[in-house]
PDB file of C-alpha atoms in Angstrom:
ATOM      1  CA  MET A 234      36.773 118.171 114.992  1.00  0.00           C
ATOM      2  CA  SER A 235      39.816 117.074 112.739  1.00  0.00           C
ATOM      3  CA  ALA A 236      42.102 118.592 115.353  1.00  0.00           C
ATOM      4  CA  TYR A 237      40.805 116.272 118.059  1.00  0.00           C
ATOM      5  CA  LEU A 238      40.676 113.004 115.968  1.00  0.00           C
ATOM      6  CA  ILE A 239      44.419 112.054 116.294  1.00  0.00           C
ATOM      7  CA  PRO A 240      44.672 112.758 119.979  1.00  0.00           C
ATOM      8  CA  CYS A 241      41.434 110.818 120.483  1.00  0.00           C
ATOM      9  CA  LEU A 242      42.820 107.832 118.579  1.00  0.00           C
ATOM     10  CA  ILE A 243      45.946 107.873 120.789  1.00  0.00           C
ATOM     11  CA  ILE A 244      44.146 107.930 124.109  1.00  0.00           C
ATOM     12  CA  CYS A 245      41.623 105.151 122.753  1.00  0.00           C
ATOM     13  CA  LEU A 246      44.799 103.069 121.907  1.00  0.00           C
ATOM     14  CA  VAL A 247      46.379 103.599 125.159  1.00  0.00           C
ATOM     15  CA  ILE A 248      43.056 102.685 126.979  1.00  0.00           C
ATOM     16  CA  TYR A 249      42.592  99.567 124.788  1.00  0.00           C
ATOM     17  CA  SER A 250      46.212  98.684 125.257  1.00  0.00           C
ATOM     18  CA  THR A 251      45.931  99.018 129.231  1.00  0.00           C
ATOM     19  CA  ILE A 252      42.726  96.767 129.202  1.00  0.00           C
ATOM     20  CA  LYS A 253      44.540  94.208 127.138  1.00  0.00           C
ATOM     21  CA  LYS A 254      47.111  94.368 129.733  1.00  0.00           C
ATOM     22  CA  ASN A 255      49.957  95.123 127.057  1.00  0.00           C
ATOM     23  CA  ASN A 256      53.062  97.109 127.938  1.00  0.00           C
ATOM     24  CA  THR A 257      52.238 100.059 125.631  1.00  0.00           C
ATOM     25  CA  TYR A 258      55.837 101.946 126.193  1.00  0.00           C
ATOM     26  CA  GLN A 259      57.556  98.641 125.270  1.00  0.00           C
ATOM     27  CA  SER A 260      55.353  98.005 122.042  1.00  0.00           C
ATOM     28  CA  PHE A 261      55.968 101.530 121.062  1.00  0.00           C
ATOM     29  CA  VAL A 262      59.844 101.262 121.595  1.00  0.00           C
ATOM     30  CA  TYR A 263      59.727  97.958 119.611  1.00  0.00           C
ATOM     31  CA  GLY A 264      57.823  99.515 116.905  1.00  0.00           C
ATOM     32  CA  ALA A 265      60.172 102.453 116.590  1.00  0.00           C
ATOM     33  CA  LYS A 266      63.136 100.082 116.491  1.00  0.00           C
ATOM     34  CA  THR A 267      61.961  98.046 113.761  1.00  0.00           C
ATOM     35  CA  SER A 268      60.907 101.154 111.656  1.00  0.00           C
ATOM     36  CA  PHE A 269      64.441 102.237 112.079  1.00  0.00           C
ATOM     37  CA  ASP A 270      65.516  99.097 110.373  1.00  0.00           C
ATOM     38  CA  LEU A 271      62.909  99.493 107.709  1.00  0.00           C
ATOM     39  CA  VAL A 272      64.307 102.751 106.858  1.00  0.00           C
ATOM     40  CA  LEU A 273      67.849 101.790 106.638  1.00  0.00           C
ATOM     41  CA  THR A 274      66.893  98.883 104.451  1.00  0.00           C
ATOM     42  CA  SER A 275      64.720 100.986 101.989  1.00  0.00           C
ATOM     43  CA  PHE A 276      66.827 103.828 101.939  1.00  0.00           C
ATOM     44  CA  PRO A 277      69.085 102.957  99.010  1.00  0.00           C
ATOM     45  CA  TYR A 278      66.048 102.082  97.073  1.00  0.00           C
ATOM     46  CA  LEU A 279      64.464 105.292  97.590  1.00  0.00           C
ATOM     47  CA  VAL A 280      67.708 107.172  96.693  1.00  0.00           C
ATOM     48  CA  ALA A 281      67.893 105.565  93.479  1.00  0.00           C
ATOM     49  CA  ILE A 282      64.391 106.383  92.574  1.00  0.00           C
ATOM     50  CA  PHE A 283      64.700 110.066  93.540  1.00  0.00           C
ATOM     51  CA  ILE A 284      68.020 110.303  91.443  1.00  0.00           C
ATOM     52  CA  VAL A 285      66.210 108.583  88.375  1.00  0.00           C
ATOM     53  CA  VAL A 286      63.212 110.978  88.647  1.00  0.00           C
ATOM     54  CA  GLU A 287      65.546 114.136  88.878  1.00  0.00           C
ATOM     55  CA  LEU A 288      67.786 112.959  85.972  1.00  0.00           C
ATOM     56  CA  PHE A 289      64.736 112.156  83.865  1.00  0.00           C
ATOM     57  CA  SER A 290      63.129 115.701  84.400  1.00  0.00           C
ATOM     58  CA  ALA A 291      66.333 117.716  84.480  1.00  0.00           C
ATOM     59  CA  SER A 292      67.861 116.310  81.336  1.00  0.00           C
ATOM     60  CA  GLY A 293      64.613 117.170  79.366  1.00  0.00           C
ATOM     61  CA  LEU A 294      63.933 113.535  78.470  1.00  0.00           C
ATOM     62  CA  SER A 295      60.349 113.696  79.911  1.00  0.00           C
ATOM     63  CA  VAL A 296      59.683 116.442  77.471  1.00  0.00           C
ATOM     64  CA  LEU A 297      61.393 114.777  74.380  1.00  0.00           C
ATOM     65  CA  LEU A 298      59.501 111.424  75.365  1.00  0.00           C
ATOM     66  CA  ALA A 299      56.380 113.393  75.715  1.00  0.00           C
ATOM     67  CA  GLN A 300      56.715 114.726  72.283  1.00  0.00           C
ATOM     68  CA  VAL A 301      57.622 111.321  70.748  1.00  0.00           C
ATOM     69  CA  LEU A 302      54.689 109.690  72.251  1.00  0.00           C
ATOM     70  CA  THR A 303      52.160 112.496  71.260  1.00  0.00           C
ATOM     71  CA  PRO A 304      50.754 110.477  68.158  1.00  0.00           C
ATOM     72  CA  VAL A 305      50.242 107.517  70.171  1.00  0.00           C
ATOM     73  CA  PHE A 306      48.535 109.179  72.921  1.00  0.00           C
ATOM     74  CA  GLY A 307      46.618 111.175  70.436  1.00  0.00           C
ATOM     75  CA  LEU A 308      45.126 107.953  69.161  1.00  0.00           C
ATOM     76  CA  PHE A 309      43.675 107.268  72.442  1.00  0.00           C
ATOM     77  CA  GLY A 310      42.218 111.027  73.023  1.00  0.00           C
ATOM     78  CA  ILE A 311      44.999 112.181  75.426  1.00  0.00           C
ATOM     79  CA  PRO A 312      45.885 115.752  74.788  1.00  0.00           C
ATOM     80  CA  TYR A 313      49.829 116.750  74.309  1.00  0.00           C
ATOM     81  CA  GLU A 314      49.689 119.089  77.331  1.00  0.00           C
ATOM     82  CA  LEU A 315      49.052 115.991  79.759  1.00  0.00           C
ATOM     83  CA  ASN A 316      51.830 113.779  78.195  1.00  0.00           C
ATOM     84  CA  GLU A 317      54.601 114.832  80.644  1.00  0.00           C
ATOM     85  CA  LEU A 318      52.242 114.400  83.465  1.00  0.00           C
ATOM     86  CA  ILE A 319      51.305 111.141  82.414  1.00  0.00           C
ATOM     87  CA  LEU A 320      55.128 109.939  82.129  1.00  0.00           C
ATOM     88  CA  LEU A 321      56.160 111.441  85.344  1.00  0.00           C
ATOM     89  CA  LYS A 322      53.395 110.153  87.629  1.00  0.00           C
ATOM     90  CA  PRO A 323      54.511 106.462  87.545  1.00  0.00           C
ATOM     91  CA  PHE A 324      57.999 107.635  89.033  1.00  0.00           C
ATOM     92  CA  THR A 325      57.014 110.332  91.420  1.00  0.00           C
ATOM     93  CA  GLY A 326      54.025 111.919  92.825  1.00  0.00           C
ATOM     94  CA  CYS A 327      55.502 115.309  93.799  1.00  0.00           C
ATOM     95  CA  GLY A 328      56.939 115.942  90.414  1.00  0.00           C
ATOM     96  CA  SER A 329      53.752 115.174  88.746  1.00  0.00           C
ATOM     97  CA  LEU A 330      52.242 117.626  90.965  1.00  0.00           C
ATOM     98  CA  ALA A 331      54.533 120.219  89.955  1.00  0.00           C
ATOM     99  CA  VAL A 332      53.663 119.589  86.430  1.00  0.00           C
ATOM    100  CA  LEU A 333      49.938 119.697  87.305  1.00  0.00           C
ATOM    101  CA  GLU A 334      50.548 123.051  88.820  1.00  0.00           C
ATOM    102  CA  ASN A 335      52.111 124.338  85.718  1.00  0.00           C
ATOM    103  CA  ILE A 336      48.902 123.133  83.791  1.00  0.00           C
ATOM    104  CA  PHE A 337      46.775 125.176  86.293  1.00  0.00           C
ATOM    105  CA  LEU A 338      48.790 128.287  85.585  1.00  0.00           C
ATOM    106  CA  LYS A 339      49.004 127.991  82.070  1.00  0.00           C
ATOM    107  CA  TYR A 340      45.460 126.918  81.201  1.00  0.00           C
ATOM    108  CA  GLY A 341      43.437 127.758  84.278  1.00  0.00           C
ATOM    109  CA  ALA A 342      42.057 125.521  87.079  1.00  0.00           C
ATOM    110  CA  ASP A 343      38.589 125.019  85.359  1.00  0.00           C
ATOM    111  CA  SER A 344      39.777 123.907  82.063  1.00  0.00           C
ATOM    112  CA  TYR A 345      39.570 120.460  80.518  1.00  0.00           C
ATOM    113  CA  LEU A 346      43.235 120.026  80.714  1.00  0.00           C
ATOM    114  CA  ALA A 347      43.148 120.903  84.527  1.00  0.00           C
ATOM    115  CA  ARG A 348      40.279 118.529  85.086  1.00  0.00           C
ATOM    116  CA  ALA A 349      41.746 115.723  83.301  1.00  0.00           C
ATOM    117  CA  GLY A 350      45.089 116.317  84.999  1.00  0.00           C
ATOM    118  CA  CYS A 351      43.566 116.312  88.308  1.00  0.00           C
ATOM    119  CA  ALA A 352      41.724 113.049  87.508  1.00  0.00           C
ATOM    120  CA  ILE A 353      44.903 111.391  86.301  1.00  0.00           C
ATOM    121  CA  ALA A 354      47.085 112.451  89.318  1.00  0.00           C
ATOM    122  CA  GLY A 355      44.336 111.305  91.727  1.00  0.00           C
ATOM    123  CA  SER A 356      43.778 108.101  90.089  1.00  0.00           C
ATOM    124  CA  SER A 357      47.099 106.854  89.344  1.00  0.00           C
ATOM    125  CA  GLU A 358      50.078 105.792  91.520  1.00  0.00           C
ATOM    126  CA  ALA A 359      53.769 106.381  91.676  1.00  0.00           C
ATOM    127  CA  ILE A 360      54.318 102.836  90.663  1.00  0.00           C
ATOM    128  CA  PHE A 361      58.114 102.650  90.702  1.00  0.00           C
ATOM    129  CA  TYR A 362      58.398 104.412  94.237  1.00  0.00           C
ATOM    130  CA  VAL A 363      56.009 102.260  95.693  1.00  0.00           C
ATOM    131  CA  THR A 364      57.649  99.042  94.078  1.00  0.00           C
ATOM    132  CA  ALA A 365      60.943 100.166  95.375  1.00  0.00           C
ATOM    133  CA  VAL A 366      59.543 100.704  98.998  1.00  0.00           C
ATOM    134  CA  TYR A 367      57.614  97.652  99.182  1.00  0.00           C
ATOM    135  CA  PHE A 368      59.516  95.184  97.224  1.00  0.00           C
ATOM    136  CA  SER A 369      62.738  96.137  99.074  1.00  0.00           C
ATOM    137  CA  GLN A 370      61.201  94.663 102.130  1.00  0.00           C
ATOM    138  CA  THR A 371      60.085  91.284 100.675  1.00  0.00           C
ATOM    139  CA  LYS A 372      61.910  88.197  99.126  1.00  0.00           C
ATOM    140  CA  VAL A 373      60.129  88.828  95.822  1.00  0.00           C
ATOM    141  CA  LYS A 374      62.646  89.452  93.218  1.00  0.00           C
ATOM    142  CA  LYS A 375      60.634  88.879  89.911  1.00  0.00           C
ATOM    143  CA  PHE A 376      58.058  91.675  90.209  1.00  0.00           C
ATOM    144  CA  SER A 377      58.162  92.617  86.284  1.00  0.00           C
ATOM    145  CA  TYR A 378      54.643  91.329  85.887  1.00  0.00           C
ATOM    146  CA  GLY A 379      53.270  93.481  88.687  1.00  0.00           C
ATOM    147  CA  ILE A 380      54.905  96.416  87.151  1.00  0.00           C
ATOM    148  CA  ALA A 381      53.374  95.724  83.701  1.00  0.00           C
ATOM    149  CA  VAL A 382      50.026  95.427  85.289  1.00  0.00           C
ATOM    150  CA  ALA A 383      50.300  98.587  87.084  1.00  0.00           C
ATOM    151  CA  LEU A 384      51.479 100.431  84.051  1.00  0.00           C
ATOM    152  CA  ILE A 385      48.597  98.955  82.043  1.00  0.00           C
ATOM    153  CA  SER A 386      46.085  99.789  84.623  1.00  0.00           C
ATOM    154  CA  ASN A 387      47.545 103.253  84.955  1.00  0.00           C
ATOM    155  CA  PHE A 388      47.344 103.927  81.214  1.00  0.00           C
ATOM    156  CA  LEU A 389      43.780 102.673  81.195  1.00  0.00           C
ATOM    157  CA  GLY A 390      42.802 105.036  83.930  1.00  0.00           C
ATOM    158  CA  VAL A 391      44.444 108.077  82.055  1.00  0.00           C
ATOM    159  CA  ILE A 392      42.360 107.163  79.026  1.00  0.00           C
ATOM    160  CA  ALA A 393      39.086 106.968  81.209  1.00  0.00           C
ATOM    161  CA  ALA A 394      40.025 110.050  83.022  1.00  0.00           C
ATOM    162  CA  CYS A 395      40.374 112.064  79.723  1.00  0.00           C
ATOM    163  CA  LEU A 396      37.155 110.666  78.315  1.00  0.00           C
ATOM    164  CA  ILE A 397      35.006 111.395  81.449  1.00  0.00           C
ATOM    165  CA  CYS A 398      36.389 114.804  81.768  1.00  0.00           C
ATOM    166  CA  LYS A 399      35.747 115.740  78.295  1.00  0.00           C
ATOM    167  CA  ILE A 400      31.980 114.414  78.590  1.00  0.00           C
ATOM    168  CA  ILE A 401      31.664 116.338  81.834  1.00  0.00           C
TER     169      ILE A 401
END
């Protein structure tokens, strides 16, 4: 069924466009043209985020920061083994999935740490990546409040994920 979903959607879109008497090809070309401009505009922001994430991981700063924050996270019931995942997730989704995979390999996929790690990875967002992409296309330049609210919400989600996984 899922193999036929996208072709069916495309066919329905072409039929709808024909009924509405829109020039489907011109609309497609216009969309492709504007998306190219979007890529060129947001590319420097994406490169900056990728470099920061790689430096953060490769330098060992993520591990050091995870060790430093262990007492603070421990007050909220967050295990030390999840600290690096929590620190990387706001920057990168793929990097946090690599950390989650290491948790699976080290502690097992059915362990409390793996369940909590999955809940954290699934319920949080790569905040700085999303901010770089979306705010690069707007005139909004003061988005520090948005980042602060997103980080606080993310942390509250982490606490809830650890608590719920501990209960289950």
